[in-house]
Structure formats: C-alpha cells, structure tokens
Coordinates of C-alpha atoms in Angstrom, one line a residue:
Chain A
X228 CA 0.0 0.0 0.0
X229 CA 1.3 3.5 -0.9
X230 CA 1.4 5.6 2.2
X231 CA 0.1 9.1 1.1
X232 CA 1.7 12.2 2.5
X233 CA -1.1 14.4 3.6
X234 CA -1.4 17.9 5.2
X235 CA -4.3 19.5 6.9
X236 CA -5.2 23.0 6.2
X237 CA -7.3 25.0 8.8
X238 CA -7.0 23.7 12.4
X239 CA -10.4 24.7 13.7
X240 CA -12.8 22.6 15.9
X241 CA -13.6 19.9 13.2
X242 CA -9.9 19.4 12.3
X243 CA -8.9 19.0 15.9
X244 CA -11.9 16.8 16.9
X245 CA -11.9 14.6 13.9
X246 CA -9.4 15.0 11.0
X247 CA -6.2 15.1 13.1
X248 CA -6.8 12.0 15.3
X249 CA -8.4 10.0 12.4
X250 CA -5.6 10.7 10.0
X251 CA -3.0 9.9 12.7
X252 CA -4.3 6.4 13.1
X253 CA -5.0 5.6 9.4
X254 CA -2.1 3.7 8.0
X255 CA -2.9 4.8 4.4
X256 CA -1.8 8.2 5.3
X257 CA 1.3 9.9 6.7
X258 CA 0.4 13.3 8.2
X259 CA 3.5 15.5 7.4
X260 CA 2.3 19.0 8.1
X261 CA -0.4 21.4 9.0
X262 CA -1.4 24.9 8.0
X263 CA -2.9 27.2 10.7
X264 CA -3.3 31.0 10.4
X265 CA -3.5 31.1 14.2
X266 CA -0.3 29.0 14.5
X267 CA -1.9 26.0 16.1
X268 CA 0.4 23.0 16.1
X269 CA -0.1 19.2 16.3
X270 CA 2.4 16.6 17.6
X271 CA 5.3 18.9 16.8
X272 CA 4.7 18.6 13.0
X273 CA 5.8 21.4 10.8
X274 CA 3.2 24.3 11.0
X275 CA 2.8 26.9 8.3
X276 CA 0.9 30.2 8.2
X277 CA -0.1 29.6 4.6
X278 CA -0.5 26.7 2.1
X279 CA 2.0 28.4 -0.3
X280 CA 4.7 28.3 2.4
X281 CA 3.9 24.7 3.1
X282 CA 4.1 23.6 -0.5
X283 CA 7.4 25.3 -0.9
X284 CA 8.9 23.8 2.2
X285 CA 7.5 20.3 1.7
X286 CA 7.1 19.7 -2.1
X287 CA 6.3 16.0 -1.9
X288 CA 2.9 16.5 -0.1
X289 CA 0.5 14.3 -2.0
X290 CA -2.9 15.5 -0.8
X291 CA -4.4 18.1 1.5
X292 CA -7.7 18.1 3.6
X293 CA -9.3 21.6 3.7
X294 CA -11.0 22.3 6.9
X295 CA -11.1 26.1 6.8
X296 CA -14.4 28.1 6.9
X297 CA -16.3 27.8 3.6
X298 CA -15.7 31.4 2.4
X299 CA -11.9 30.8 1.7
X300 CA -12.2 27.1 0.6
X301 CA -12.4 27.9 -3.2
X302 CA -9.2 29.9 -3.3
X303 CA -7.4 27.3 -1.1
X304 CA -8.6 24.4 -3.3
X305 CA -7.7 26.0 -6.5
X306 CA -4.2 26.7 -5.1
X307 CA -3.8 23.2 -3.9
X308 CA -4.9 21.8 -7.3
X309 CA -2.4 24.2 -9.1
X310 CA 0.3 22.8 -6.8
X311 CA -0.5 19.3 -7.9
X312 CA -2.3 18.1 -4.8
X313 CA -5.2 15.8 -4.5
X314 CA -7.9 17.5 -2.3
X315 CA -10.4 16.5 0.3
X316 CA -13.0 19.2 1.3
X317 CA -15.0 19.5 4.5
X318 CA -18.7 20.2 4.1
X319 CA -20.3 22.3 2.7
X320 CA -17.7 22.3 -0.1
X321 CA -17.7 26.0 -0.8
X322 CA -19.5 29.3 0.0
X323 CA -21.5 29.2 -3.3
X324 CA -22.5 26.7 -5.9
X325 CA -20.5 28.5 -8.6
X326 CA -17.4 28.2 -6.5
X327 CA -18.0 24.5 -6.0
X328 CA -18.5 23.9 -9.7
X329 CA -15.3 25.7 -10.4
X330 CA -13.4 23.5 -8.0
X331 CA -14.7 20.4 -9.7
X332 CA -13.9 21.7 -13.2
X333 CA -10.4 22.7 -12.1
X334 CA -9.7 19.3 -10.6
X335 CA -10.6 17.8 -13.9
X336 CA -8.3 20.1 -15.8
X337 CA -5.4 19.4 -13.4
X338 CA -6.1 15.6 -13.4
X339 CA -6.3 15.6 -9.6
X340 CA -8.6 13.7 -7.2
X341 CA -11.3 15.9 -5.6
X342 CA -13.5 14.6 -2.8
X343 CA -16.4 16.7 -1.4
X344 CA -17.2 15.0 2.0
X345 CA -20.6 14.9 3.7
X346 CA -19.7 13.3 7.0
X347 CA -23.3 12.3 7.9
X348 CA -23.4 10.0 5.0
X349 CA -20.7 7.8 6.4
X350 CA -22.7 5.7 8.8
X351 CA -23.7 1.9 8.5
X352 CA -27.3 2.8 9.3
X353 CA -27.4 5.3 6.4
X354 CA -26.2 2.6 4.0
X355 CA -28.8 0.1 5.4
X356 CA -31.6 2.7 5.1
X357 CA -30.5 3.3 1.5
X358 CA -30.5 -0.4 0.7
X359 CA -34.0 -0.9 2.1
X360 CA -35.5 2.1 0.3
X361 CA -33.8 1.0 -2.9
X362 CA -35.7 -2.3 -2.6
X363 CA -39.0 -1.3 -1.1
X364 CA -39.5 2.3 -2.4
X365 CA -40.5 5.3 -0.3
X366 CA -44.1 6.3 0.6
X367 CA -43.1 9.1 3.0
X368 CA -40.1 10.6 4.6
X369 CA -39.8 13.3 7.3
X370 CA -36.6 14.8 8.4
X371 CA -36.5 16.3 11.8
X372 CA -33.2 18.1 12.6
X373 CA -33.7 20.1 15.8
X374 CA -31.0 21.3 18.2
X375 CA -30.3 24.1 20.6
X376 CA -28.0 26.6 18.8
X377 CA -26.8 27.9 22.2
X378 CA -25.4 24.3 22.9
X379 CA -23.9 23.6 19.5
X380 CA -22.7 27.1 18.3
X381 CA -22.3 29.0 21.6
X382 CA -21.6 32.7 21.0
X383 CA -20.6 32.0 17.3
X384 CA -22.0 35.1 15.6
X385 CA -20.8 34.1 12.2
X386 CA -23.6 31.5 12.0
X387 CA -26.0 34.5 11.8
X388 CA -24.1 36.4 9.3
X389 CA -24.8 36.5 5.5
X390 CA -23.3 33.2 4.1
X391 CA -23.4 31.6 7.6
X392 CA -26.2 29.3 6.6
X393 CA -28.0 29.5 9.9
X394 CA -29.9 26.4 10.8
X395 CA -29.0 25.1 7.4
X396 CA -25.5 24.4 8.8
X397 CA -26.8 21.3 10.7
X398 CA -29.7 20.9 8.2
X399 CA -27.3 20.2 5.4
X400 CA -26.1 17.1 7.2
X401 CA -29.7 15.8 7.1
X402 CA -30.0 16.8 3.4
X403 CA -26.8 14.8 2.7
X404 CA -28.3 11.7 4.2
X405 CA -31.5 12.4 2.4
X406 CA -30.0 12.6 -1.1
X407 CA -27.9 9.5 -0.2
X408 CA -30.8 7.2 1.0
X409 CA -33.6 8.4 -1.4
X410 CA -34.0 6.1 -4.5
X411 CA -35.3 9.2 -6.5
X412 CA -34.2 12.7 -7.1
X413 CA -35.8 15.3 -4.8
X414 CA -36.7 18.9 -5.6
X415 CA -37.5 21.7 -3.3
X416 CA -41.2 22.5 -4.0
X417 CA -41.7 25.1 -1.3
X418 CA -40.0 26.3 1.8
X419 CA -40.6 28.5 4.9
X420 CA -37.5 30.2 6.2
X421 CA -37.9 31.8 9.7
X422 CA -35.5 34.6 10.5
X423 CA -34.9 36.2 13.9
X424 CA -35.7 39.9 13.5
X425 CA -32.1 40.9 14.2
X426 CA -30.3 38.1 12.2
X427 CA -29.4 37.4 8.6
X428 CA -29.8 33.6 8.6
X429 CA -32.7 31.4 9.4
X430 CA -33.3 29.8 12.8
X431 CA -36.1 27.5 11.5
X432 CA -36.7 25.9 8.1
X433 CA -39.6 23.9 6.8
X434 CA -39.2 22.3 3.3
X435 CA -41.7 20.3 1.1
X436 CA -40.1 18.3 -1.6
X437 CA -41.4 16.8 -4.8
X438 CA -39.4 14.1 -6.7
X439 CA -38.9 12.1 -9.8
X440 CA -41.2 9.4 -8.3
X441 CA -44.5 9.6 -10.2
X442 CA -46.3 8.2 -7.1
X443 CA -45.4 11.5 -5.3
X444 CA -44.1 10.3 -2.0
X445 CA -44.6 12.8 0.9
X446 CA -41.1 14.3 1.5
X447 CA -40.5 17.0 4.1
X448 CA -37.9 18.5 6.4
X449 CA -38.1 20.5 9.6
X450 CA -34.8 22.2 10.8
X451 CA -34.9 24.1 14.0
X452 CA -32.4 25.7 16.3
X453 CA -34.8 26.5 19.0
X454 CA -35.0 22.9 20.4
X455 CA -34.6 22.8 24.2
X456 CA -32.8 19.9 25.8
X457 CA -31.4 17.0 23.8
X458 CA -31.0 17.4 20.0
X459 CA -33.4 15.4 17.8
X460 CA -31.6 14.4 14.7
X461 CA -33.8 11.8 12.9
X462 CA -35.4 10.8 9.6
X463 CA -38.7 8.8 9.7
X464 CA -39.7 6.9 6.6
X465 CA -42.4 4.6 5.5
X466 CA -41.7 2.2 2.6
X467 CA -44.2 1.5 -0.2
X468 CA -44.6 -2.0 1.5
X469 CA -45.7 -0.4 4.7
X470 CA -42.5 -0.8 6.8
X471 CA -41.6 2.0 9.2
X472 CA -37.9 3.1 9.3
X473 CA -36.3 5.5 11.7
X474 CA -32.8 6.8 11.3
X475 CA -31.7 8.5 14.6
X476 CA -28.7 9.7 16.5
X477 CA -27.8 11.8 13.4
X478 CA -27.8 8.7 11.2
X479 CA -25.8 6.4 13.4
X480 CA -28.8 4.2 14.3
X481 CA -31.7 2.6 12.4
X482 CA -34.8 0.9 13.5
X483 CA -37.2 -1.0 11.4
X484 CA -40.8 -1.4 12.6
X485 CA -39.6 -0.4 16.1
X486 CA -36.7 -2.8 16.2
X487 CA -33.2 -1.4 16.3
X488 CA -31.3 -3.2 13.4
X489 CA -28.1 -1.0 13.2
X490 CA -26.5 0.8 16.1
X491 CA -22.9 1.5 15.8
X492 CA -20.6 4.0 17.3
X493 CA -20.2 6.9 14.9
X494 CA -17.0 6.5 12.9
X495 CA -17.9 9.0 10.1
X496 CA -14.4 10.4 9.7
X497 CA -12.7 7.0 9.8
X498 CA -14.9 5.9 6.9
X499 CA -14.3 9.3 5.1
X500 CA -10.5 8.7 5.1
X501 CA -10.9 5.1 4.1
X502 CA -13.0 6.3 1.1
X503 CA -10.3 9.0 0.3
X504 CA -7.6 6.3 0.3
X505 CA -9.8 4.2 -2.1
X506 CA -10.4 7.2 -4.4
X507 CA -6.7 8.0 -4.5
X508 CA -5.8 4.4 -5.3
X509 CA -8.3 4.4 -8.2
X510 CA -7.6 8.1 -9.2
X511 CA -11.3 8.8 -8.9
X512 CA -13.1 11.8 -7.7
X513 CA -16.3 12.0 -5.6
X514 CA -18.0 15.3 -5.9
X515 CA -21.6 15.7 -5.0
X516 CA -23.0 19.2 -4.5
X517 CA -26.7 18.1 -4.3
X518 CA -27.0 18.9 -0.6
X519 CA -25.7 22.5 -1.1
X520 CA -27.9 22.9 -4.2
X521 CA -31.1 22.0 -2.2
X522 CA -30.1 24.7 0.3
X523 CA -29.6 27.3 -2.5
X524 CA -32.9 26.2 -4.0
X525 CA -34.8 26.6 -0.6
X526 CA -33.3 30.0 -0.1
X527 CA -34.1 31.0 -3.7
X528 CA -37.8 30.1 -3.7
X529 CA -38.5 29.9 0.1
X530 CA -41.0 32.2 1.9
X531 CA -39.4 34.4 4.5
X532 CA -41.0 34.8 7.9
X533 CA -39.7 36.9 10.8
X534 CA -39.7 35.8 14.5
X535 CA -38.4 37.2 17.8
X536 CA -34.9 38.6 17.9
X537 CA -32.3 36.1 18.9
X538 CA -29.6 36.9 21.6
X539 CA -27.2 34.5 23.2
Chain B
X258 CA -33.3 21.3 -45.2
X259 CA -35.5 19.2 -42.9
X260 CA -38.5 21.3 -41.8
X261 CA -39.0 20.4 -38.2
X262 CA -42.6 20.1 -36.9
X263 CA -42.8 22.2 -33.7
X264 CA -45.4 23.1 -31.1
X265 CA -45.4 25.8 -28.5
X266 CA -46.6 25.1 -25.0
X267 CA -47.9 28.0 -22.9
X268 CA -49.3 31.0 -24.8
X269 CA -48.5 33.8 -22.4
X270 CA -47.1 37.2 -23.3
X271 CA -43.7 36.1 -24.4
X272 CA -45.0 33.3 -26.6
X273 CA -47.5 35.7 -28.3
X274 CA -45.1 38.6 -28.6
X275 CA -42.0 36.5 -29.8
X276 CA -42.2 32.8 -30.2
X277 CA -45.3 32.5 -32.4
X278 CA -44.4 35.3 -34.9
X279 CA -40.7 34.3 -35.1
X280 CA -41.5 30.6 -35.6
X281 CA -44.1 31.4 -38.2
X282 CA -41.5 33.1 -40.4
X283 CA -38.6 30.7 -39.8
X284 CA -38.6 28.2 -42.8
X285 CA -36.6 25.6 -40.6
X286 CA -39.8 25.1 -38.6
X287 CA -43.4 24.2 -39.3
X288 CA -45.6 25.2 -36.4
X289 CA -48.2 22.5 -36.2
X290 CA -49.9 23.0 -32.8
X291 CA -50.1 24.9 -29.6
X292 CA -51.0 24.0 -26.0
X293 CA -52.8 26.5 -23.9
X294 CA -54.6 25.9 -20.6
X295 CA -56.7 29.0 -21.2
X296 CA -57.6 27.8 -24.7
X297 CA -55.8 30.6 -26.6
X298 CA -55.5 29.9 -30.3
X299 CA -53.2 30.9 -33.1
X300 CA -53.9 31.1 -36.8
X301 CA -56.5 28.3 -36.4
X302 CA -53.8 25.8 -35.5
X303 CA -54.9 22.8 -33.4
X304 CA -55.0 24.0 -29.8
X305 CA -54.8 21.5 -26.9
X306 CA -55.4 22.0 -23.1
X307 CA -52.4 19.7 -22.2
X308 CA -49.2 18.4 -23.9
X309 CA -50.4 14.8 -23.4
X310 CA -53.5 15.3 -25.6
X311 CA -51.3 17.1 -28.1
X312 CA -48.7 14.3 -28.3
X313 CA -51.5 11.8 -28.7
X314 CA -53.3 13.7 -31.5
X315 CA -50.2 14.7 -33.4
X316 CA -47.6 12.1 -32.8
X317 CA -45.1 13.4 -35.4
X318 CA -44.3 16.6 -33.6
X319 CA -40.4 16.8 -33.5
X320 CA -39.8 19.5 -31.0
X321 CA -41.6 21.8 -28.4
X322 CA -40.8 25.3 -27.0
X323 CA -41.9 25.5 -23.4
X324 CA -43.0 29.1 -22.5
X325 CA -45.0 28.4 -19.4
X326 CA -44.3 30.0 -16.0
X327 CA -41.1 28.5 -14.5
X328 CA -42.8 26.5 -11.8
X329 CA -44.3 23.9 -14.2
X330 CA -41.5 23.7 -16.6
X331 CA -39.8 20.8 -15.1
X332 CA -42.7 18.4 -15.3
X333 CA -43.6 19.6 -18.9
X334 CA -40.0 19.2 -20.0
X335 CA -39.7 15.6 -18.6
X336 CA -43.0 14.7 -20.2
X337 CA -41.9 16.1 -23.6
X338 CA -38.5 14.2 -23.4
X339 CA -40.4 11.0 -22.5
X340 CA -42.6 11.6 -25.6
X341 CA -39.4 11.7 -27.7
X342 CA -39.4 15.5 -28.3
X343 CA -36.5 17.8 -28.6
X344 CA -37.0 20.7 -26.2
X345 CA -36.4 24.5 -26.1
X346 CA -36.9 26.2 -22.8
X347 CA -37.7 29.9 -22.1
X348 CA -35.6 31.6 -19.4
X349 CA -35.1 31.0 -16.5
X350 CA -35.0 27.2 -17.4
X351 CA -36.7 26.0 -14.3
X352 CA -38.0 27.0 -10.9
X353 CA -34.9 25.6 -9.1
X354 CA -31.4 24.4 -9.9
X355 CA -32.1 20.8 -9.0
X356 CA -35.0 20.8 -11.5
X357 CA -32.8 22.3 -14.2
X358 CA -30.1 19.7 -13.6
X359 CA -32.7 17.0 -13.8
X360 CA -34.0 18.2 -17.1
X361 CA -30.4 18.1 -18.6
X362 CA -29.7 14.7 -17.2
X363 CA -33.1 13.4 -18.5
X364 CA -32.5 14.8 -22.0
X365 CA -29.1 12.9 -22.1
X366 CA -30.8 9.7 -20.9
X367 CA -33.4 10.1 -23.6
X368 CA -30.9 11.2 -26.4
X369 CA -32.9 14.4 -27.1
X370 CA -31.7 17.9 -27.8
X371 CA -32.2 20.4 -24.9
X372 CA -31.8 24.1 -25.4
X373 CA -32.0 26.4 -22.4
X374 CA -32.4 29.9 -23.9
X375 CA -31.4 33.3 -22.5
X376 CA -32.7 35.7 -25.0
X377 CA -30.5 38.7 -24.0
X378 CA -27.4 36.8 -25.1
X379 CA -28.6 36.8 -28.7
X380 CA -27.6 40.3 -29.8
X381 CA -24.7 41.2 -32.2
X382 CA -23.5 43.7 -29.7
X383 CA -23.2 41.1 -27.0
X384 CA -21.0 39.0 -29.3
X385 CA -18.9 42.0 -30.2
X386 CA -18.3 42.8 -26.5
X387 CA -17.5 39.2 -25.9
X388 CA -14.9 39.3 -28.6
X389 CA -13.3 42.5 -27.4
X390 CA -13.1 41.3 -23.8
X391 CA -11.6 37.9 -24.9
X392 CA -8.8 39.8 -26.6
X393 CA -8.3 42.8 -24.2
X394 CA -9.3 41.3 -20.8
X395 CA -11.5 43.1 -18.3
X396 CA -10.4 45.6 -15.7
X397 CA -13.8 46.5 -14.5
X398 CA -17.4 45.8 -15.3
X399 CA -20.6 47.3 -13.8
X400 CA -24.1 46.1 -14.6
X401 CA -26.9 48.7 -14.2
X402 CA -30.3 47.1 -14.8
X403 CA -32.9 49.6 -13.6
X404 CA -36.6 49.7 -14.7
X405 CA -39.9 50.6 -13.3
X406 CA -41.7 47.5 -12.1
X407 CA -45.1 49.3 -12.5
X408 CA -44.3 49.8 -16.2
X409 CA -42.9 46.2 -16.9
X410 CA -45.0 44.0 -14.6
X411 CA -48.1 46.1 -14.0
X412 CA -50.2 44.5 -11.2
X413 CA -48.5 41.1 -11.6
X414 CA -48.5 40.1 -7.9
X415 CA -46.7 36.7 -8.8
X416 CA -43.4 38.6 -9.2
X417 CA -43.5 39.3 -5.4
X418 CA -44.4 35.8 -4.4
X419 CA -41.8 33.2 -3.2
X420 CA -40.2 31.8 -6.4
X421 CA -41.3 34.9 -8.3
X422 CA -37.6 36.1 -8.4
X423 CA -38.5 39.9 -7.9
X424 CA -36.0 42.2 -9.6
X425 CA -33.9 39.1 -10.4
X426 CA -36.5 38.5 -13.2
X427 CA -35.0 41.3 -15.3
X428 CA -31.6 40.9 -13.5
X429 CA -31.1 37.5 -14.8
X430 CA -31.1 38.8 -18.4
X431 CA -28.2 41.0 -17.4
X432 CA -26.5 38.1 -15.7
X433 CA -26.9 35.9 -18.9
X434 CA -25.1 38.7 -20.9
X435 CA -22.5 38.9 -18.1
X436 CA -21.5 35.2 -18.2
X437 CA -21.5 35.3 -22.0
X438 CA -19.2 38.2 -22.4
X439 CA -16.8 37.7 -19.5
X440 CA -13.6 35.9 -20.3
X441 CA -13.4 34.5 -16.8
X442 CA -15.8 32.7 -14.4
X443 CA -17.5 35.0 -11.9
X444 CA -18.5 34.1 -8.3
X445 CA -20.9 36.0 -6.1
X446 CA -18.7 37.4 -3.3
X447 CA -21.4 39.4 -1.5
X448 CA -24.8 40.7 -2.2
X449 CA -27.4 43.0 -0.7
X450 CA -31.1 42.1 -1.3
X451 CA -33.6 44.9 -0.5
X452 CA -37.1 43.6 0.2
X453 CA -40.3 45.7 0.5
X454 CA -41.6 45.2 4.0
X455 CA -44.8 43.6 2.6
X456 CA -43.2 41.4 -0.2
X457 CA -41.3 38.2 -0.5
X458 CA -38.9 39.0 -3.3
X459 CA -36.3 41.8 -3.7
X460 CA -37.0 45.1 -5.3
X461 CA -33.3 46.0 -5.3
X462 CA -30.1 43.9 -5.5
X463 CA -26.4 44.9 -5.3
X464 CA -23.9 42.2 -6.1
X465 CA -20.1 42.2 -5.8
X466 CA -18.4 39.4 -7.8
X467 CA -15.0 37.8 -7.6
X468 CA -13.6 35.7 -10.5
X469 CA -11.1 33.3 -11.7
X470 CA -8.9 36.2 -12.9
X471 CA -6.0 36.6 -10.5
X472 CA -5.8 40.4 -11.3
X473 CA -9.2 40.7 -9.5
X474 CA -11.2 42.9 -11.9
X475 CA -13.9 45.0 -10.2
X476 CA -17.2 43.2 -11.1
X477 CA -20.5 44.5 -9.7
X478 CA -24.3 44.5 -10.5
X479 CA -27.1 46.9 -9.6
X480 CA -30.6 45.7 -10.3
X481 CA -33.5 48.0 -9.3
X482 CA -37.2 48.0 -9.9
X483 CA -37.7 51.6 -8.4
X484 CA -36.3 53.4 -11.6
X485 CA -38.6 56.2 -12.7
X486 CA -39.0 57.1 -16.4
X487 CA -37.0 55.2 -19.0
X488 CA -35.4 51.9 -18.2
X489 CA -31.5 51.8 -17.9
X490 CA -30.3 48.5 -19.1
X491 CA -26.6 48.8 -19.6
X492 CA -23.2 47.3 -18.8
X493 CA -20.2 49.5 -18.6
X494 CA -16.8 47.9 -18.9
X495 CA -13.1 49.0 -19.0
X496 CA -10.7 46.6 -20.7
X497 CA -7.2 46.0 -19.4
X498 CA -5.9 48.1 -22.3
X499 CA -7.9 51.0 -21.1
X500 CA -10.8 51.1 -23.5
X501 CA -14.3 51.9 -22.3
X502 CA -17.2 49.7 -23.6
X503 CA -20.8 50.3 -23.0
X504 CA -23.5 47.8 -23.8
X505 CA -26.9 49.5 -23.8
X506 CA -30.5 49.1 -24.8
X507 CA -30.5 45.7 -23.0
X508 CA -27.5 44.4 -25.0
X509 CA -28.7 45.5 -28.5
X510 CA -26.1 48.4 -28.8
X511 CA -22.4 48.7 -28.1
X512 CA -20.2 51.8 -27.8
X513 CA -16.4 51.7 -27.6
X514 CA -14.7 54.8 -26.2
X515 CA -17.9 56.8 -26.8
X516 CA -18.5 55.7 -30.4
X517 CA -21.4 53.4 -31.2
X518 CA -20.0 50.4 -33.1
X519 CA -22.9 48.1 -33.0
X520 CA -26.6 49.2 -33.1
X521 CA -29.0 46.8 -34.5
X522 CA -32.7 46.2 -34.1
X523 CA -33.2 43.5 -31.5
X524 CA -33.8 40.1 -33.2
X525 CA -33.1 38.0 -30.1
X526 CA -35.8 35.4 -30.8
X527 CA -34.9 35.2 -34.5
X528 CA -31.4 34.2 -33.5
X529 CA -32.7 31.8 -30.8
X530 CA -34.7 29.9 -33.4
X531 CA -31.7 29.9 -35.9
X532 CA -29.6 28.4 -33.1
X533 CA -32.2 25.8 -32.2
X534 CA -32.4 24.7 -35.9
X535 CA -28.6 24.4 -35.9
X536 CA -28.6 22.4 -32.6
X537 CA -31.3 20.1 -34.1
X538 CA -29.3 19.6 -37.3
X539 CA -26.2 18.7 -35.3
X540 CA -28.0 16.8 -32.5
X541 CA -26.3 19.0 -29.9
X542 CA -27.7 20.4 -26.7
X543 CA -26.9 23.9 -25.2
X544 CA -27.8 24.0 -21.5
X545 CA -26.2 26.7 -19.5
X546 CA -27.6 27.2 -16.0
X547 CA -24.9 29.7 -14.8
X548 CA -27.2 32.7 -14.8
X549 CA -29.7 31.0 -12.6
X550 CA -27.0 29.7 -10.4
X551 CA -25.7 33.2 -9.8
X552 CA -29.2 34.2 -8.6
X553 CA -29.3 31.2 -6.3
X554 CA -25.8 32.0 -4.9
X555 CA -26.8 35.7 -4.4
X556 CA -29.9 34.6 -2.5
X557 CA -28.0 32.0 -0.5
X558 CA -25.3 34.4 0.8
X559 CA -26.9 37.8 0.3
X560 CA -27.6 40.2 3.2
X561 CA -31.3 41.0 3.5
X562 CA -32.4 44.6 4.0
X563 CA -36.0 45.8 4.4
X564 CA -37.4 48.9 2.7
X565 CA -40.8 50.6 2.4
X566 CA -43.8 48.5 1.6
X567 CA -44.7 48.3 -2.1
X568 CA -48.1 48.6 -3.5
X569 CA -49.1 49.1 -7.1

C-alpha cells in the first residue's frame, strides 16, 4: 500500500476533533504538516501560516484536507490543485454553488482527485436505510433536525451572518443523508424560512419536496435551532410496502418497525478517510454538490418569515 | 433542409409577442400546434389543453418550445422528453437548480436535444463585446439594470411571491449577458437584497463578484425596480488596455470609447430559433444554468435589507 503524504489546512474545531486524530491512526496516510493561520500545532509537526509556504517547504505532499471556513475554501482548493495536490474538502464544499462547480472543473483540468465530503453520509445505518429504500421504495419521509443553537454554536455570531447558513448548517447534514438514501431525485417544491428579527440567517426551516417518483411520496424537512434539551436528529420513513424506518442519532442508528437493526458507534471520519484512500488508489473523484444545491434552491424560492430577535 | 414540426406550450405574453411570430416566419420550422390551458389559439392551428393530448393527437411533432411559467416547466420538459421530443426552454429554465439539472440529465438519458435559452445573449452587440473582452481582458465591469416595475409588470403580484424572483427576473437577463461576455468565471462574493416590507422577493439587488482572474477585476451589478422614467439596461466595462465599452438598450447596442460600433434592431428570438435549428441539425444540446446559479448564490449568501412596503 502506498502511504500518502497528507497535510491538513485549517485547524479549527472539526480538524482537531476529527481530522487530526483520524488521519493519525489511518495507515494509508502519513500526516506530514499542518497549516494554521493562528499558529496551532499538532504533535510537533511542521506548521505553516499559509499553504503556499507549506508547498514550498515540503514539495512532496500528495494530498491536502481543507477544513477552513467555507468562504476561503475555493481559493485554497484552486491553489492546492495548481500545486498538484489531491484535495479533500469538509462540508459544505464551498461558499457558493458557482465556486463548488469551479473547484470540480479545475480538478478535472489538473487531473487531480477531488473529494467533497458529507460526514453524515458515512454511517452503516445510512447505508442500510439506502439499501431498504432502494428495494421497497419510499411512501413518505420526514426529516426532523432540531437542536439548541446555544449548545452547538455558543456565541458564534458568524452562523447568523450572510453566508453563515443559519440552521442550514446542521440541516445540510440531514440533506446529505436524504440525497444518499432516497431512491429518487428530490426537488424543493416550497419552503418557509424563519429569521430572527435581528439576524441574517434562518433559525427555523420547513421544506416540502417533490421528486422524480411519479407516485409522489410525501417528503418534508423540519430544521430548528430552538429545540430545548437534547437534540433530535432523525429521519422517519415509510416504505411502499408499509414498513416504518427511523434513522436516529444523526444517522448512526436505524430501527425497522420499532426494532433497532443497526446501532454502531459513529465513525464517520474513519470511513471518510478510508474512502479517500480508495479514491486516491483508483484516481477517482467523488464530488456531489446536491445537498448544497437543495439549500440554495430553498433560499431562492423559500417564503421568509420573521420571528423574535435572537440573542445569546 | 429538414423542416421540423414544432409546437409551442404555454401561450402567455412572451409566446405571443415573440415565439409565435418568429417561428411562423422561420422556414426551418413548421408550427403545427399549440398548448394553452386557457384555450388561446393561433392562426386556427390545433390547440390543446395539455401536452399529453397534443402528443396523442399529433404524434409526429419533433420539438416543443416551453413558454409556461417556471414552476411547471420541469414536469412539462420531462413529459416532452419522455414523448421523444426535442425541447427549447424559455428563461429562467426551471424554478430551481435541482429541477434544471434533472432536465439536462433526462435529455441525455433520452438522447434528445435540450436548449436552455437566455434571450438577451442573442444580440450582435453582445457577441462583439465578448470578442473584445476575450482579446483585451476586463479591468472592471458594472451592470446597471434599472426599470420601473409598474411599467414592466403592472399588477403582476406573482413577481412578489416566493419563487417569483423579484428584480432578479429582469436581472437574470443582465447576468446571462455577463456570463456570456466575461472571459473568466464569476462568483458571487457578497450581495445586498432589499425587500419591500410587505413582499417576498427583492425590489433592489447589489452584487459584488470575484472571479477566476488573478488580477481581480472589479465586477458588480445593480438591479433596481424603482427606476422612474425610462429603463436603464446597460453594462459598462473597461478593458485591461484602457478602452471603455458600454452595452446598452438591453444588450442591443455597443459603444467603444464613446463611439457606437454596433446598433442593430433587437432580433433575439430570430437568433434563438436559428440556433435551435442548428442544434437540431447537429443533435447538440446547449444547456447553461450559470445565470440561474448566480441568482441562487446571491440569494443564499446575500444580506437582506427591508425597505418601504410596495403597492401598485
């Protein structure tokens, strides 16, 4: 097995919680450097302020994982591809759909592997739900993705700024599962976006979907940041044959007709890096922007409602 | 020359003003039927309430032009492709980006020609501006697309409903010229969307773009429905070599350094149907969703502002 030299760019919370420890223990990769604007270090590895300095100092880096905020990902991805690196991107890929499309086109031009990750897709329960729906068809599906923003984004004002996505930030995880398990293509038919009076991104979103299924299954989503107590991240489905499926714990567990059939510890990032190694071995890319496109469509045609001001 | 049997679906204002008279005089096409839910007729041609009835009654229709409102275009396009028809679509292609992508994928599966039209692109002045910018590069470009909504959409409340696009309805014409003439790929960097307090779509939009040009040309757009008097539909550009270009009259005229170099009567739809005949001869599709994607990106990351209520 080729051991790939990899670097991680952007050492925020998701890099520290997931990417660094997961890459450290995956034998397919050798973590050789990190880039951190704030100068964060890891295991005494070389740390650089910018990717350009890193590529110059360590020319034989094979691949990079980009874990920065979305607004700078496009420029960093293009720079990495131009430097001849294969690229893994955290979700949600880029700040806009045009930037995401340009990253994909540029990777093709450069002949590099590009991998847009959606971590919530990497759960055995998600694969099992996908397999059941592929066989039995879907009669109805309801996403409920409700959490307390004060618990999950305490004091992070950027989630409320333009481009910060608001409750779509967790909601896009649900949408990434949705597009993975659904045996048909969904379309946003209508949406209601509820904005706090003093904020620029929605705190609550309701979406009704149509699809390519002529039987017109009932498909809906409810994202809410006003949930009190424990988060409710689940998707309830009924198959055309009448079975009731429930994905819960963010996609880590599945029950069928009330019986839990899959219940595994969440190893999303372990699976992501296994998949990346496989893509690199096969020189294949995996670039799916459909979850981000559903967000864009919902924001393009959604009805805007205003609710109470939100303060931390 | 093969004379193609064509039908027009949806006999609203744009079909009556442009598609019907233009197709009538183009010898590449034989207009054989129309579909109108409201029962509008044309030259005594067979009129049908639904496309399904039309396809059954006149099975040898080769192609259809879909001129309905955007929200029903996806279903009508899929039905047409399934019936083995080649398809021309009015702008803005579909209600959402996911629907547009599905139409393109379905046309490929069915082996049919699909043509997403953007009428403002079909002006000689637009081609001339494209040619100049391709050679000289762009230093700055400013779109001003300002008109009086009371003049152009009198009493049409649907433009203010969710999915009605608001001032993006004319603005997308400017964006379709923008992506055609620009020698680089633009990205929405930031946007301000101004909504009347009592309406669901913006009355004014300001966009700042970045691009794939490392020199960072200044690219901006200003769409406004509050213009009084004559409409101002123009794009002002400066090339890297210092020449000043001005596209005006909606893209029908071009001046270079103050001298009008192209000034032609607008024959956008004549050019569209010539292009469609060419695509049909070559069994080629032309499906560009970038103008709609820029609208989606602006609505996804734009800052929302509220202004005075709007009433007719």
